[in-house]
Tab-separated table of C-alpha atoms in Angstrom:
chain	number	residue	atom	x	y	z
A	1	UNK	CA	0.000	0.000	0.000
A	2	UNK	CA	1.046	3.605	-0.545
A	3	UNK	CA	0.776	4.371	3.148
A	4	UNK	CA	3.215	1.610	4.025
A	5	UNK	CA	6.077	3.464	2.362
A	6	UNK	CA	5.680	6.461	4.646
A	7	UNK	CA	5.022	4.255	7.659
A	8	UNK	CA	8.173	2.264	6.996
A	9	UNK	CA	10.141	5.479	6.728
A	10	UNK	CA	8.940	6.477	10.198
A	11	UNK	CA	9.644	3.003	11.582
A	12	UNK	CA	13.213	3.065	10.273
A	13	UNK	CA	13.825	6.298	12.139
A	14	UNK	CA	12.332	4.791	15.281
A	15	UNK	CA	14.424	1.616	15.090
A	16	UNK	CA	17.612	3.620	14.821
A	17	UNK	CA	17.307	4.572	18.506
A	18	UNK	CA	15.131	4.270	21.598
A	19	UNK	CA	11.357	4.907	21.381
A	20	UNK	CA	10.825	8.557	20.474
A	21	UNK	CA	7.899	10.930	20.293
A	22	UNK	CA	6.954	12.504	17.006
A	23	UNK	CA	7.838	16.188	17.170
A	24	UNK	CA	9.012	18.855	14.792
A	25	UNK	CA	11.985	16.689	13.777
A	26	UNK	CA	9.508	14.277	12.165
A	27	UNK	CA	7.060	16.890	10.912
A	28	UNK	CA	8.065	16.404	7.279
A	29	UNK	CA	7.683	12.632	7.549
A	30	UNK	CA	4.259	12.998	9.166
A	31	UNK	CA	3.204	15.373	6.380
A	32	UNK	CA	4.446	12.799	3.896
A	33	UNK	CA	2.329	10.143	5.585
A	34	UNK	CA	-0.787	12.302	5.242
A	35	UNK	CA	0.104	12.916	1.614
A	36	UNK	CA	0.270	9.193	0.967
A	37	UNK	CA	-3.019	8.664	2.798
A	38	UNK	CA	-4.777	11.236	0.635
A	39	UNK	CA	-3.917	9.070	-2.383
A	40	UNK	CA	-4.810	5.789	-0.697
A	41	UNK	CA	-8.578	5.248	-0.745
A	42	UNK	CA	-8.541	2.379	1.744
A	43	UNK	CA	-6.470	4.302	4.315
A	44	UNK	CA	-5.842	1.062	6.158
A	45	UNK	CA	-2.264	1.576	7.322
A	46	UNK	CA	-2.375	3.069	10.828
A	47	UNK	CA	1.341	2.847	11.518
A	48	UNK	CA	1.525	6.207	13.303
A	49	UNK	CA	-0.762	7.524	16.008
A	50	UNK	CA	-1.203	11.160	15.123
A	51	UNK	CA	-2.914	13.609	17.441
A	52	UNK	CA	-3.483	17.345	17.116
A	53	UNK	CA	-0.510	19.573	16.307
A	54	UNK	CA	-0.466	20.944	19.862
A	55	UNK	CA	0.028	17.478	21.392
A	56	UNK	CA	3.082	15.236	21.299
A	57	UNK	CA	2.287	11.833	19.886
A	58	UNK	CA	3.797	8.406	20.473
A	59	UNK	CA	4.459	6.201	17.475
A	60	UNK	CA	2.038	3.294	17.646
A	61	UNK	CA	3.078	0.079	19.303
A	62	UNK	CA	0.086	-1.885	20.575
A	63	UNK	CA	-0.224	-4.663	23.124
A	64	UNK	CA	-3.305	-6.874	23.078
A	65	UNK	CA	-4.027	-8.422	26.478
A	66	UNK	CA	-5.877	-11.694	25.958
A	67	UNK	CA	-5.490	-13.808	22.816
A	68	UNK	CA	-9.007	-15.189	22.492
A	69	UNK	CA	-11.168	-14.551	19.427
A	70	UNK	CA	-11.324	-10.783	19.832
A	71	UNK	CA	-7.678	-10.520	20.868
A	72	UNK	CA	-6.293	-12.711	18.086
A	73	UNK	CA	-8.348	-11.036	15.374
A	74	UNK	CA	-7.514	-7.553	16.683
A	75	UNK	CA	-3.804	-8.345	16.935
A	76	UNK	CA	-3.577	-9.824	13.443
A	77	UNK	CA	-5.611	-7.029	11.842
A	78	UNK	CA	-3.648	-4.274	13.588
A	79	UNK	CA	-0.396	-5.903	12.477
A	80	UNK	CA	-1.785	-6.103	8.957
A	81	UNK	CA	-2.469	-2.355	9.191
A	82	UNK	CA	1.242	-1.820	9.779
A	83	UNK	CA	1.391	-1.544	13.567
A	84	UNK	CA	3.842	-3.367	15.837
A	85	UNK	CA	1.672	-5.668	17.963
A	86	UNK	CA	2.461	-7.826	21.008
A	87	UNK	CA	-0.251	-10.230	22.155
A	88	UNK	CA	-0.152	-11.325	25.806
A	89	UNK	CA	-1.911	-14.408	27.136
A	90	UNK	CA	-1.368	-16.813	30.029
A	91	UNK	CA	-2.069	-19.768	27.723
A	92	UNK	CA	1.291	-21.006	26.361
A	93	UNK	CA	-0.512	-22.817	23.522
A	94	UNK	CA	-1.781	-19.534	22.093
A	95	UNK	CA	1.545	-17.801	22.576
A	96	UNK	CA	3.474	-20.609	20.896
A	97	UNK	CA	1.065	-20.675	17.949
A	98	UNK	CA	1.290	-16.939	17.345
A	99	UNK	CA	5.089	-16.981	17.674
A	100	UNK	CA	5.136	-19.691	15.023
A	101	UNK	CA	3.028	-17.548	12.683
A	102	UNK	CA	-0.061	-19.678	13.282
A	103	UNK	CA	-3.527	-18.792	14.533
A	104	UNK	CA	-4.569	-20.440	17.835
A	105	UNK	CA	-8.157	-20.871	16.605
A	106	UNK	CA	-10.146	-21.046	13.414
A	107	UNK	CA	-11.550	-17.882	11.888
A	108	UNK	CA	-11.736	-17.351	8.109
A	109	UNK	CA	-8.649	-15.446	6.954
A	110	UNK	CA	-7.002	-15.362	10.382
A	111	UNK	CA	-4.312	-17.918	9.533
A	112	UNK	CA	-3.117	-15.803	6.608
A	113	UNK	CA	-3.108	-12.537	8.569
A	114	UNK	CA	-1.279	-14.135	11.503
A	115	UNK	CA	1.365	-15.630	9.225
A	116	UNK	CA	1.739	-12.340	7.357
A	117	UNK	CA	2.104	-10.279	10.535
A	118	UNK	CA	4.619	-12.695	12.042
A	119	UNK	CA	6.679	-12.915	8.865
A	120	UNK	CA	6.835	-9.115	8.672
A	121	UNK	CA	8.084	-8.905	12.245
A	122	UNK	CA	5.028	-6.928	13.331
A	123	UNK	CA	3.252	-9.624	15.368
A	124	UNK	CA	4.546	-11.577	18.356
A	125	UNK	CA	3.195	-12.972	21.616
A	126	UNK	CA	4.268	-13.384	25.219
A	127	UNK	CA	2.931	-14.802	28.471
A	128	UNK	CA	4.138	-11.671	30.287
A	129	UNK	CA	1.764	-8.701	30.483
A	130	UNK	CA	4.531	-6.553	31.966
A	131	UNK	CA	6.751	-7.270	28.966
A	132	UNK	CA	3.935	-6.397	26.562
A	133	UNK	CA	3.100	-3.137	28.357
A	134	UNK	CA	6.736	-2.087	28.708
A	135	UNK	CA	7.308	-2.338	24.972
A	136	UNK	CA	4.132	-0.701	23.701
A	137	UNK	CA	2.234	2.579	23.948
A	138	UNK	CA	-1.369	1.362	23.955
A	139	UNK	CA	-2.835	-1.717	25.650
A	140	UNK	CA	-6.107	-3.214	24.414
A	141	UNK	CA	-7.709	-5.463	27.051
A	142	UNK	CA	-9.521	-8.332	25.305
A	143	UNK	CA	-9.928	-10.905	28.092
A	144	UNK	CA	-12.993	-13.077	28.616
A	145	UNK	CA	-15.995	-12.077	30.728
A	146	UNK	CA	-17.891	-15.356	31.232
A	147	UNK	CA	-21.188	-15.850	33.033
A	148	UNK	CA	-21.437	-17.042	36.616
A	149	UNK	CA	-24.023	-19.659	37.554
A	150	UNK	CA	-26.520	-16.956	38.574
A	151	UNK	CA	-26.167	-15.128	35.230
A	152	UNK	CA	-24.010	-12.304	36.581
A	153	UNK	CA	-20.823	-11.317	34.818
A	154	UNK	CA	-17.512	-12.770	36.000
A	155	UNK	CA	-15.041	-9.872	35.816
A	156	UNK	CA	-12.095	-11.552	37.549
A	157	UNK	CA	-10.017	-11.687	34.349
A	158	UNK	CA	-10.728	-8.034	33.660
A	159	UNK	CA	-9.635	-7.084	37.159
A	160	UNK	CA	-6.524	-9.269	37.035
A	161	UNK	CA	-5.513	-7.775	33.686
A	162	UNK	CA	-6.023	-4.238	35.007
A	163	UNK	CA	-3.965	-5.035	38.119
A	164	UNK	CA	-1.073	-6.428	36.084
A	165	UNK	CA	-1.145	-3.521	33.650
A	166	UNK	CA	-1.234	-1.107	36.588
A	167	UNK	CA	1.779	-2.781	38.182
A	168	UNK	CA	3.637	-2.470	34.887
A	169	UNK	CA	2.746	1.220	34.566
A	170	UNK	CA	4.290	1.915	37.962
A	171	UNK	CA	7.708	1.365	36.424
A	172	UNK	CA	7.023	3.028	33.074
A	173	UNK	CA	7.498	6.630	32.055
A	174	UNK	CA	5.471	8.347	29.375
A	175	UNK	CA	1.768	8.429	28.644
A	176	UNK	CA	0.418	4.894	28.158
A	177	UNK	CA	-3.202	4.417	27.064
A	178	UNK	CA	-5.242	1.544	28.537
A	179	UNK	CA	-8.244	0.633	26.378
A	180	UNK	CA	-10.908	-1.877	27.401
A	181	UNK	CA	-12.429	-3.925	24.582
A	182	UNK	CA	-13.977	-6.749	26.638
A	183	UNK	CA	-17.756	-6.692	27.045
A	184	UNK	CA	-18.518	-5.352	30.526
A	185	UNK	CA	-21.569	-3.941	32.295
A	186	UNK	CA	-21.966	-0.214	32.990
A	187	UNK	CA	-19.862	0.891	35.939
A	188	UNK	CA	-17.221	-1.823	35.557
A	189	UNK	CA	-14.639	0.638	34.256
A	190	UNK	CA	-15.182	3.054	37.144
A	191	UNK	CA	-15.699	0.501	39.920
A	192	UNK	CA	-13.203	-2.236	38.987
A	193	UNK	CA	-10.826	-1.284	36.179
A	194	UNK	CA	-10.017	2.285	37.244
A	195	UNK	CA	-9.291	1.468	40.933
A	196	UNK	CA	-7.141	-1.525	39.941
A	197	UNK	CA	-5.084	0.554	37.506
A	198	UNK	CA	-4.600	3.467	39.896
A	199	UNK	CA	-3.924	1.375	43.004
A	200	UNK	CA	-1.352	-0.853	41.360
A	201	UNK	CA	0.342	1.911	39.359
A	202	UNK	CA	0.274	4.656	41.973
A	203	UNK	CA	-0.733	6.973	39.132
A	204	UNK	CA	-3.824	8.950	38.134
A	205	UNK	CA	-5.979	8.072	35.138
A	206	UNK	CA	-6.375	10.842	32.599
A	207	UNK	CA	-3.207	12.527	33.879
A	208	UNK	CA	-0.380	9.977	34.122
A	209	UNK	CA	-1.956	7.382	31.842
A	210	UNK	CA	-4.928	7.255	29.490
A	211	UNK	CA	-8.155	5.315	29.899
A	212	UNK	CA	-10.952	4.607	27.420
A	213	UNK	CA	-13.548	2.028	26.439
A	214	UNK	CA	-13.676	0.819	22.833
A	215	UNK	CA	-16.292	-1.947	22.478
A	216	UNK	CA	-15.784	-4.500	19.733
A	217	UNK	CA	-18.476	-5.585	17.290
A	218	UNK	CA	-16.755	-8.571	15.708
A	219	UNK	CA	-18.899	-11.559	14.788
A	220	UNK	CA	-17.250	-14.954	14.779
A	221	UNK	CA	-17.064	-16.287	11.248
A	222	UNK	CA	-16.904	-12.780	9.747
A	223	UNK	CA	-14.629	-11.059	12.280
A	224	UNK	CA	-11.974	-9.853	9.830
A	225	UNK	CA	-14.623	-8.529	7.470
A	226	UNK	CA	-16.261	-6.758	10.419
A	227	UNK	CA	-12.922	-5.270	11.465
A	228	UNK	CA	-12.213	-3.900	7.995
A	229	UNK	CA	-15.739	-2.579	7.431
A	230	UNK	CA	-17.191	-1.620	10.831
A	231	UNK	CA	-20.857	-0.716	11.048
A	232	UNK	CA	-20.144	1.588	13.984
A	233	UNK	CA	-17.169	2.742	16.030
A	234	UNK	CA	-17.857	3.689	19.642
A	235	UNK	CA	-15.295	5.378	21.887
A	236	UNK	CA	-16.106	5.737	25.573
A	237	UNK	CA	-14.391	8.751	27.132
A	238	UNK	CA	-13.266	8.835	30.759
A	239	UNK	CA	-13.865	12.218	32.422
A	240	UNK	CA	-11.875	14.880	30.536
A	241	UNK	CA	-9.344	12.490	29.024
A	242	UNK	CA	-9.637	13.748	25.445
A	243	UNK	CA	-6.010	12.839	24.768
A	244	UNK	CA	-6.781	9.108	24.815
A	245	UNK	CA	-9.815	9.651	22.587
A	246	UNK	CA	-7.719	11.528	20.030
A	247	UNK	CA	-5.214	8.676	20.001
A	248	UNK	CA	-8.010	6.158	19.396
A	249	UNK	CA	-9.490	8.348	16.673
A	250	UNK	CA	-6.138	8.241	14.905
A	251	UNK	CA	-6.020	4.472	15.372
A	252	UNK	CA	-9.406	4.323	13.594
A	253	UNK	CA	-8.554	6.953	10.976
A	254	UNK	CA	-8.362	4.396	8.171
A	255	UNK	CA	-12.082	3.618	8.381
A	256	UNK	CA	-14.827	5.592	6.658
A	257	UNK	CA	-17.059	5.374	9.752
A	258	UNK	CA	-17.011	8.432	12.014
A	259	UNK	CA	-16.489	7.356	15.651
A	260	UNK	CA	-19.242	8.035	18.190
A	261	UNK	CA	-17.511	9.579	21.210
A	262	UNK	CA	-19.791	9.089	24.211
A	263	UNK	CA	-19.425	8.846	28.015
A	264	UNK	CA	-17.698	5.686	29.190
A	265	UNK	CA	-20.741	4.234	30.973
A	266	UNK	CA	-22.829	4.735	27.828
A	267	UNK	CA	-20.197	2.948	25.769
A	268	UNK	CA	-20.216	0.032	28.201
A	269	UNK	CA	-23.895	-0.689	27.603
A	270	UNK	CA	-23.875	-0.167	23.822
A	271	UNK	CA	-22.505	-3.664	23.185
A	272	UNK	CA	-25.226	-5.146	25.391
A	273	UNK	CA	-27.915	-3.159	23.611
A	274	UNK	CA	-26.608	-4.450	20.268
A	275	UNK	CA	-26.303	-8.086	21.295
A	276	UNK	CA	-29.609	-8.189	23.142
A	277	UNK	CA	-31.313	-6.675	20.118
A	278	UNK	CA	-29.722	-9.317	17.904
A	279	UNK	CA	-30.978	-12.022	20.267
A	280	UNK	CA	-34.471	-10.480	20.346
A	281	UNK	CA	-34.554	-10.337	16.550
A	282	UNK	CA	-33.523	-13.981	16.301
A	283	UNK	CA	-36.233	-15.164	18.693
A	284	UNK	CA	-38.851	-12.925	17.069
A	285	UNK	CA	-38.068	-14.382	13.656
A	286	UNK	CA	-38.213	-17.926	15.047
A	287	UNK	CA	-41.536	-17.305	16.819
A	288	UNK	CA	-43.027	-15.858	13.641
A	289	UNK	CA	-41.653	-18.849	11.762
A	290	UNK	CA	-43.360	-21.273	14.130
A	291	UNK	CA	-46.687	-19.405	13.836
A	292	UNK	CA	-46.435	-19.202	10.064
A	293	UNK	CA	-45.704	-22.887	9.724
A	294	UNK	CA	-48.737	-23.771	11.866
A	295	UNK	CA	-50.863	-21.653	9.503
A	296	UNK	CA	-49.379	-23.258	6.398
A	297	UNK	CA	-47.362	-20.166	5.480
A	298	UNK	CA	-43.736	-20.019	4.348
A	299	UNK	CA	-42.159	-17.847	7.049
A	300	UNK	CA	-39.209	-16.910	4.872
A	301	UNK	CA	-41.566	-15.239	2.381
A	302	UNK	CA	-43.138	-13.298	5.247
A	303	UNK	CA	-39.844	-12.210	6.815
A	304	UNK	CA	-38.473	-11.236	3.401
A	305	UNK	CA	-41.302	-8.712	3.171
A	306	UNK	CA	-40.746	-7.519	6.741
A	307	UNK	CA	-37.045	-7.003	6.061
A	308	UNK	CA	-37.726	-5.122	2.834
A	309	UNK	CA	-38.729	-2.118	4.934
A	310	UNK	CA	-35.236	-0.897	5.767
A	311	UNK	CA	-36.532	2.438	7.040
A	312	UNK	CA	-38.615	1.027	9.910
A	313	UNK	CA	-37.681	-2.619	10.297
A	314	UNK	CA	-33.905	-2.135	10.455
A	315	UNK	CA	-31.485	-4.575	8.831
A	316	UNK	CA	-31.801	-8.144	7.648
A	317	UNK	CA	-29.200	-9.438	10.105
A	318	UNK	CA	-30.586	-12.110	12.462
A	319	UNK	CA	-33.959	-11.932	10.720
A	320	UNK	CA	-34.048	-15.404	9.217
A	321	UNK	CA	-36.202	-17.958	11.041
A	322	UNK	CA	-34.149	-20.934	12.089
A	323	UNK	CA	-32.514	-22.570	15.065
A	324	UNK	CA	-31.633	-21.145	18.469
A	325	UNK	CA	-28.871	-18.593	18.947
A	326	UNK	CA	-25.755	-19.427	20.941
A	327	UNK	CA	-22.080	-18.573	21.200
A	328	UNK	CA	-20.045	-16.518	23.607
A	329	UNK	CA	-22.004	-13.253	23.331
A	330	UNK	CA	-25.785	-13.336	23.017
A	331	UNK	CA	-26.632	-15.822	25.819
A	332	UNK	CA	-24.104	-14.310	28.218
A	333	UNK	CA	-25.126	-10.717	27.530
A	334	UNK	CA	-28.827	-11.488	27.942
A	335	UNK	CA	-28.165	-13.114	31.321
A	336	UNK	CA	-25.957	-10.252	32.438
A	337	UNK	CA	-28.472	-7.551	31.509
A	338	UNK	CA	-31.329	-9.502	33.122
A	339	UNK	CA	-29.241	-9.827	36.275
A	340	UNK	CA	-28.502	-6.105	36.169
A	341	UNK	CA	-32.232	-5.424	35.946
A	342	UNK	CA	-32.913	-7.558	38.999
A	343	UNK	CA	-30.141	-5.868	40.926
A	344	UNK	CA	-31.651	-2.416	40.298
A	345	UNK	CA	-35.281	-3.623	40.587
A	346	UNK	CA	-36.067	-3.015	36.911
A	347	UNK	CA	-38.116	-5.796	35.239
A	348	UNK	CA	-36.783	-7.124	31.921
A	349	UNK	CA	-39.715	-9.170	30.556
A	350	UNK	CA	-38.602	-8.994	26.910
A	351	UNK	CA	-35.083	-10.175	27.699
A	352	UNK	CA	-36.392	-12.949	29.953
A	353	UNK	CA	-38.896	-14.000	27.311
A	354	UNK	CA	-36.175	-14.014	24.664
A	355	UNK	CA	-34.154	-16.523	26.669
A	356	UNK	CA	-37.266	-18.650	27.168
A	357	UNK	CA	-38.076	-18.448	23.454
A	358	UNK	CA	-34.572	-19.625	22.617
A	359	UNK	CA	-34.924	-22.623	24.945
A	360	UNK	CA	-38.251	-23.425	23.300
A	361	UNK	CA	-36.596	-23.395	19.875
A	362	UNK	CA	-34.053	-25.935	21.108
A	363	UNK	CA	-36.799	-28.161	22.521
A	364	UNK	CA	-38.721	-27.821	19.261
A	365	UNK	CA	-35.789	-29.361	17.389
A	366	UNK	CA	-35.582	-32.189	19.946
A	367	UNK	CA	-39.304	-32.838	19.508
A	368	UNK	CA	-38.972	-33.071	15.719
A	369	UNK	CA	-36.249	-35.705	16.122
A	370	UNK	CA	-38.360	-37.702	18.553
A	371	UNK	CA	-41.386	-37.482	16.259
A	372	UNK	CA	-39.568	-39.454	13.548
A	373	UNK	CA	-39.392	-42.497	15.834
A	374	UNK	CA	-35.854	-43.218	14.631
A	375	UNK	CA	-32.961	-43.957	17.001
A	376	UNK	CA	-29.951	-43.324	14.741
A	377	UNK	CA	-29.374	-39.587	14.327
A	378	UNK	CA	-26.786	-37.875	12.135
A	379	UNK	CA	-25.765	-34.313	12.951
A	380	UNK	CA	-24.330	-31.872	10.389
A	381	UNK	CA	-22.567	-29.006	12.158
A	382	UNK	CA	-21.818	-28.775	15.888
A	383	UNK	CA	-20.378	-25.294	16.492
A	384	UNK	CA	-22.790	-22.505	17.401
A	385	UNK	CA	-22.680	-21.079	13.859
A	386	UNK	CA	-20.927	-21.629	10.542
A	387	UNK	CA	-17.305	-20.637	9.919
A	388	UNK	CA	-16.117	-20.911	13.505
A	389	UNK	CA	-14.728	-23.594	15.807
A	390	UNK	CA	-16.483	-22.145	18.864
A	391	UNK	CA	-18.599	-24.609	20.854
A	392	UNK	CA	-19.429	-22.218	23.698
A	393	UNK	CA	-23.159	-22.451	24.427
A	394	UNK	CA	-23.726	-24.017	21.006
A	395	UNK	CA	-27.385	-25.027	20.659
A	396	UNK	CA	-26.263	-27.849	18.375
A	397	UNK	CA	-24.054	-29.234	21.141
A	398	UNK	CA	-26.967	-28.917	23.569
A	399	UNK	CA	-29.173	-30.810	21.091
A	400	UNK	CA	-26.597	-33.581	20.717
A	401	UNK	CA	-26.142	-33.953	24.475
A	402	UNK	CA	-29.912	-34.106	24.930
A	403	UNK	CA	-30.191	-36.875	22.362
A	404	UNK	CA	-27.278	-38.827	23.845
A	405	UNK	CA	-28.881	-38.573	27.271
A	406	UNK	CA	-32.080	-40.026	25.850
A	407	UNK	CA	-30.251	-43.032	24.417
A	408	UNK	CA	-30.026	-42.041	20.754
A	409	UNK	CA	-27.110	-43.261	18.629
A	410	UNK	CA	-25.450	-40.101	17.283
A	411	UNK	CA	-22.815	-39.414	14.623
A	412	UNK	CA	-21.528	-35.935	13.770
A	413	UNK	CA	-19.809	-34.096	10.950
A	414	UNK	CA	-18.070	-30.793	11.698
A	415	UNK	CA	-14.597	-30.249	10.240
A	416	UNK	CA	-13.869	-27.454	12.742
A	417	UNK	CA	-14.259	-29.639	15.846
A	418	UNK	CA	-11.221	-31.526	17.123
A	419	UNK	CA	-11.373	-35.315	17.027
A	420	UNK	CA	-8.086	-35.748	18.909
A	421	UNK	CA	-7.067	-34.340	22.273
A	422	UNK	CA	-4.125	-32.421	20.811
A	423	UNK	CA	-6.109	-31.276	17.797
A	424	UNK	CA	-7.491	-28.038	19.141
A	425	UNK	CA	-9.064	-26.151	21.990
A	426	UNK	CA	-12.597	-27.445	21.325
A	427	UNK	CA	-11.811	-31.106	21.946
A	428	UNK	CA	-14.553	-32.832	23.963
A	429	UNK	CA	-13.909	-36.398	25.084
A	430	UNK	CA	-17.566	-37.435	24.887
A	431	UNK	CA	-17.996	-35.905	21.407
A	432	UNK	CA	-14.750	-36.914	19.670
A	433	UNK	CA	-15.698	-40.610	19.155
A	434	UNK	CA	-18.896	-39.489	17.396
A	435	UNK	CA	-17.141	-37.366	14.754
A	436	UNK	CA	-16.953	-38.591	11.163
A	437	UNK	CA	-14.747	-37.556	8.231
A	438	UNK	CA	-17.450	-36.497	5.756
A	439	UNK	CA	-21.167	-35.674	5.512
A	440	UNK	CA	-21.644	-38.864	3.499
A	441	UNK	CA	-20.268	-40.964	6.376
A	442	UNK	CA	-22.905	-39.461	8.665
A	443	UNK	CA	-25.740	-39.673	6.140
A	444	UNK	CA	-25.151	-43.327	5.261
A	445	UNK	CA	-25.486	-44.503	8.874
A	446	UNK	CA	-28.344	-42.206	9.920
A	447	UNK	CA	-32.082	-42.701	10.012
A	448	UNK	CA	-32.672	-39.044	10.907
A	449	UNK	CA	-30.379	-36.263	9.701
A	450	UNK	CA	-30.318	-32.907	11.506
A	451	UNK	CA	-28.748	-30.051	9.540
A	452	UNK	CA	-27.250	-27.367	11.746
A	453	UNK	CA	-24.795	-25.803	9.291
A	454	UNK	CA	-24.239	-25.465	5.554
A	455	UNK	CA	-21.271	-27.085	3.793
A	456	UNK	CA	-20.244	-27.344	0.161
A	457	UNK	CA	-21.548	-30.554	-1.362
A	458	UNK	CA	-23.992	-31.266	1.465
A	459	UNK	CA	-27.141	-30.902	-0.644
A	460	UNK	CA	-25.807	-33.284	-3.271
A	461	UNK	CA	-24.770	-35.805	-0.616
A	462	UNK	CA	-28.264	-35.795	0.875
A	463	UNK	CA	-29.948	-36.059	-2.507
A	464	UNK	CA	-27.816	-39.081	-3.434
A	465	UNK	CA	-28.610	-40.999	-0.226
A	466	UNK	CA	-30.053	-44.452	-0.870
A	467	UNK	CA	-31.098	-45.240	2.703
A	468	UNK	CA	-34.419	-44.240	4.232
A	469	UNK	CA	-33.824	-40.800	5.758
A	470	UNK	CA	-35.783	-38.155	7.661
A	471	UNK	CA	-34.121	-34.764	7.155
A	472	UNK	CA	-34.703	-32.036	9.744
A	473	UNK	CA	-33.346	-28.728	8.452
A	474	UNK	CA	-32.516	-26.062	11.059
A	475	UNK	CA	-30.787	-23.607	8.675
A	476	UNK	CA	-32.739	-23.866	5.388
A	477	UNK	CA	-29.860	-25.407	3.518
A	478	UNK	CA	-31.665	-25.535	0.167
A	479	UNK	CA	-32.148	-29.006	-1.295
A	480	UNK	CA	-32.910	-30.230	-4.832
A	481	UNK	CA	-35.958	-32.447	-5.462
A	482	UNK	CA	-35.609	-35.529	-3.281
A	483	UNK	CA	-36.475	-39.169	-3.946
A	484	UNK	CA	-39.225	-40.962	-2.037
A	485	UNK	CA	-36.803	-42.497	0.470
A	486	UNK	CA	-35.998	-39.022	1.845
A	487	UNK	CA	-38.516	-37.038	3.898
A	488	UNK	CA	-37.780	-33.363	4.533
A	489	UNK	CA	-39.006	-31.010	7.269
A	490	UNK	CA	-37.849	-27.490	8.037
A	491	UNK	CA	-37.746	-26.336	11.645
A	492	UNK	CA	-40.081	-23.377	11.119
A	493	UNK	CA	-40.891	-23.280	7.405
């Protein structure tokens, strides 16, 4: 890219000595960078963090704390943009993979970006947060925030990360910006993150170091696409810390979307509002699908009309009747917001009903399997959605475990699920023996086939089956005319 030439010129000057701040000595190079950017329509190389002329700026070196889905994708994409990125994670498996130029998990395009960033010397990983903080200027916290048994949010990893970053800042000079990207409830930054950073660093936020909240909107399976073409950019500002916001604006300068700068607490709840709306839309579409099917109506025709009104009915995303939602975001965020409502005595009937509706959709699929009267069930797709290896709260996994518990004989095809203990992070000992090499292997031994994901060649494999087969479609895979030995039923169409 054109921008890379100017960025490399800056980086060469930086590598010739210790980390420096861009000042008048580099003014001509900075102007050159802007000149290149004006000719580069994509503007995707963010190799220099550039603030207003009245403020000194640190050349961008970014640490990503937590190498899960969000962390790995963010690290690889930032490195691809031309930044020097250090990922920090306590899991040596992830660190070793990244330092070998390999992605620790499956996400379309992530292997290539990780390899490219590593080969260029812009992407590395460490198990030491202090090392990552000491050698960078901005830290993006991307650790997990799982649900507790009561539905509340477990923020221990957030707090531990903030404590370790704070301890590292105690020994560091210069203005370091700490940016939270993990999904957290309103007040978490002020009540947990801020005290941990200040207590362990002995410094003051907004004065000695920067603080901001920058929620991520990356969907598994399309995370890199979402990174490169964001629908919205939200920057949560702490008090009067405009300096950190300006740095983040420069980090996002390559995107055509104008950032929404809002108070930090507002930014904290935006991600929940988005995810809960997505969950509500999914359950609404499924409920309409069930009603339409009972009335002999094709629900997809109905929802196509509903979605055609883009002025009032919003986007088409999540508005296709089908199976239950799952994954690491929607279920967890619904529980967390419902728990927040209970804690402040605010009823959340829609959110509660959405969770109930999702459970009903799962039970509906179980009922369709039972109705066939068959005992041998083939499953196509086990992860919570296509193009990911994530099994967290997968409704397909819940369906399989329900059937196993009821004594059904189950076989499964999902190429993104590990069949061997050393084959990946989603290895499950009770699932691995059930995995098969191809859809045909599952189809040939099944009496009932449940389709939970779409794969190339699946429709043809089903159509060519010679055994008697009941097909239950949860994703509307699209099948050609079928022979008499195959009986088809859609979940809600």
